[in-house]
């Protein structure tokens, strides 16, 4: 297949490397608004760069991967849908909720597959958690605890553009709560703290936060996130049921030390960031996208899924800002 990739930054260059190594990709074309960056990444991989992003929307291209910074997502998805080109687009689907809603309407009214990049849906542990819930082996599932902890804060200049900690860090947890349980979120409460460097408060953001969700079958989900997890990048999920409980991310890379006698687990090394934590999942999601683009399977993470995860973090952000319980029904939808 001939695959076009827009955006050659952090995740774009990473996806380019993965795509170049997949058997189904016969040709890979890269473009970035920074044409020199695209040329450098392409040269490193021995693939082609095209001078403009518009050049990627070529009738000979089979599918488009969008890994630009967030404001670039919606215009490229619109252009690809207009050209009938299957699209993989990194999360978030669009920069604002209203733009996301508008795109969902467009994509659901068209016959072009769009796959949104929530890679945890392709992580073995999260898939097993979903299967365990679906099988009934956990009994009555009543509580989920989901964590995304970054090792170090991002650059201060990034913060005002991040959308706040829930939109930036917790959106994957919001998606996995829906993915693993198959349920929808009804209400959200939230707290946040600014312990750490002063630039969090200066940006009107928090450095650590928690959201408490109630789902439509009465399940409780707690999402926690922080920019300060010095021991290592820590992404986990626990699903607690009346008969059994399971954990995702509880392996030797766990960034947590036990204080009990005789415990040698975890043996390390820890994860540094999302790229090494989810390397296999990113590979699996792009492999799945090739099948979607060939028409083999429907999108495994639809624009509707992306909208619902965005609505949950939108509700969490509002709950934090206003110090109250937010009902999902208050958050716009299609
Ligand atoms: N799924 C995940 O785990 C995950 C992880 C990291 C980033 N992301 C998402 O991926 C996207 C990119 O993040 P990043 O960390 O790689 O950012 P980045 O800033 O490192 O790279 C963005 C690149 O996009 C280019 N660009 C900007 N606008 C463009 C446009 N209109 N057309 C073509 N190129 C354009 C920039 O020049 C830059 O090279 C973001 O939307 C982010 O939310 C997802």
mmCIF file of C-alpha atoms and ligand atoms in Angstrom, residues 6-12 15 31-34 37 53 67-73 76 90-92 117-119 158 168 172 274 282 285, ligand 1:
data_model
loop_
_atom_site.group_PDB
_atom_site.id
_atom_site.type_symbol
_atom_site.label_atom_id
_atom_site.label_comp_id
_atom_site.label_asym_id
_atom_site.label_seq_id
_atom_site.Cartn_x
_atom_site.Cartn_y
_atom_site.Cartn_z
ATOM 1 C CA UNK A 6 1.386 14.232 7.723
ATOM 2 C CA UNK A 7 3.501 15.511 10.630
ATOM 3 C CA UNK A 8 7.083 14.449 11.302
ATOM 4 C CA UNK A 9 7.445 15.614 14.914
ATOM 5 C CA UNK A 10 7.736 13.423 17.996
ATOM 6 C CA UNK A 11 4.936 10.921 17.341
ATOM 7 C CA UNK A 12 4.986 11.442 13.552
ATOM 8 C CA UNK A 15 4.893 6.346 13.437
ATOM 9 C CA UNK A 31 5.198 15.829 4.748
ATOM 10 C CA UNK A 32 5.318 18.462 7.473
ATOM 11 C CA UNK A 33 4.767 22.227 7.484
ATOM 12 C CA UNK A 34 8.460 22.168 8.382
ATOM 13 C CA UNK A 37 12.015 18.161 9.229
ATOM 14 C CA UNK A 53 1.140 18.558 2.993
ATOM 15 C CA UNK A 67 0.236 13.032 13.240
ATOM 16 C CA UNK A 68 0.509 16.809 13.042
ATOM 17 C CA UNK A 69 0.064 19.057 16.041
ATOM 18 C CA UNK A 70 -3.587 19.050 17.115
ATOM 19 C CA UNK A 71 -4.886 22.099 15.145
ATOM 20 C CA UNK A 72 -3.849 20.327 11.923
ATOM 21 C CA UNK A 73 -6.050 17.262 12.534
ATOM 22 C CA UNK A 76 -6.660 17.106 7.145
ATOM 23 C CA UNK A 90 -3.843 10.886 16.265
ATOM 24 C CA UNK A 91 -5.903 11.818 19.307
ATOM 25 C CA UNK A 92 -7.479 14.245 19.880
ATOM 26 C CA UNK A 117 -5.233 6.867 17.674
ATOM 27 C CA UNK A 118 -6.124 5.599 21.132
ATOM 28 C CA UNK A 119 -3.341 3.017 21.168
ATOM 29 C CA UNK A 158 3.747 23.783 26.280
ATOM 30 C CA UNK A 168 -3.750 16.268 27.903
ATOM 31 C CA UNK A 172 -6.565 7.894 27.282
ATOM 32 C CA UNK A 274 4.569 6.700 26.405
ATOM 33 C CA UNK A 282 1.419 1.640 18.472
ATOM 34 C CA UNK A 285 -2.796 -0.034 15.960
HETATM 35 N N1 LIG B 1 -1.504 8.608 21.049
HETATM 36 C C1 LIG B 1 -0.559 9.091 21.807
HETATM 37 O O1 LIG B 1 -0.143 8.483 22.765
HETATM 38 C C2 LIG B 1 0.059 10.416 21.450
HETATM 39 C C3 LIG B 1 1.311 10.721 21.991
HETATM 40 C C4 LIG B 1 1.900 11.944 21.638
HETATM 41 C C5 LIG B 1 1.241 12.833 20.813
HETATM 42 N N2 LIG B 1 0.000 12.510 20.348
HETATM 43 C C6 LIG B 1 -0.710 13.458 19.482
HETATM 44 O O2 LIG B 1 0.021 13.568 18.263
HETATM 45 C C7 LIG B 1 0.003 14.896 17.786
HETATM 46 C C8 LIG B 1 1.434 15.369 17.556
HETATM 47 O O3 LIG B 1 2.111 15.411 18.799
HETATM 48 P P1 LIG B 1 3.708 15.491 18.862
HETATM 49 O O4 LIG B 1 4.071 15.274 20.275
HETATM 50 O O5 LIG B 1 4.327 14.641 17.806
HETATM 51 O O6 LIG B 1 3.933 17.041 18.485
HETATM 52 P P2 LIG B 1 5.222 17.708 17.842
HETATM 53 O O7 LIG B 1 5.093 19.158 18.138
HETATM 54 O O8 LIG B 1 6.468 16.983 18.237
HETATM 55 O O9 LIG B 1 5.060 17.473 16.262
HETATM 56 C C9 LIG B 1 4.044 18.047 15.510
HETATM 57 C C10 LIG B 1 4.529 18.171 14.068
HETATM 58 O O10 LIG B 1 3.431 18.578 13.255
HETATM 59 C C11 LIG B 1 3.898 19.558 12.342
HETATM 60 N N3 LIG B 1 2.730 20.297 11.894
HETATM 61 C C12 LIG B 1 1.994 21.209 12.570
HETATM 62 N N4 LIG B 1 0.929 21.581 11.832
HETATM 63 C C13 LIG B 1 0.974 20.886 10.673
HETATM 64 C C14 LIG B 1 0.152 20.811 9.529
HETATM 65 N N5 LIG B 1 -0.967 21.527 9.428
HETATM 66 N N6 LIG B 1 0.513 19.981 8.529
HETATM 67 C C15 LIG B 1 1.648 19.227 8.617
HETATM 68 N N7 LIG B 1 2.477 19.259 9.685
HETATM 69 C C16 LIG B 1 2.138 20.067 10.701
HETATM 70 C C17 LIG B 1 4.923 20.352 13.133
HETATM 71 O O11 LIG B 1 5.795 21.072 12.274
HETATM 72 C C18 LIG B 1 5.622 19.216 13.888
HETATM 73 O O12 LIG B 1 6.684 18.668 13.140
HETATM 74 C C19 LIG B 1 -0.783 15.716 18.806
HETATM 75 O O13 LIG B 1 -2.100 15.875 18.350
HETATM 76 C C20 LIG B 1 -0.758 14.858 20.056
HETATM 77 O O14 LIG B 1 -1.933 15.012 20.852
HETATM 78 C C21 LIG B 1 -0.584 11.323 20.633
#
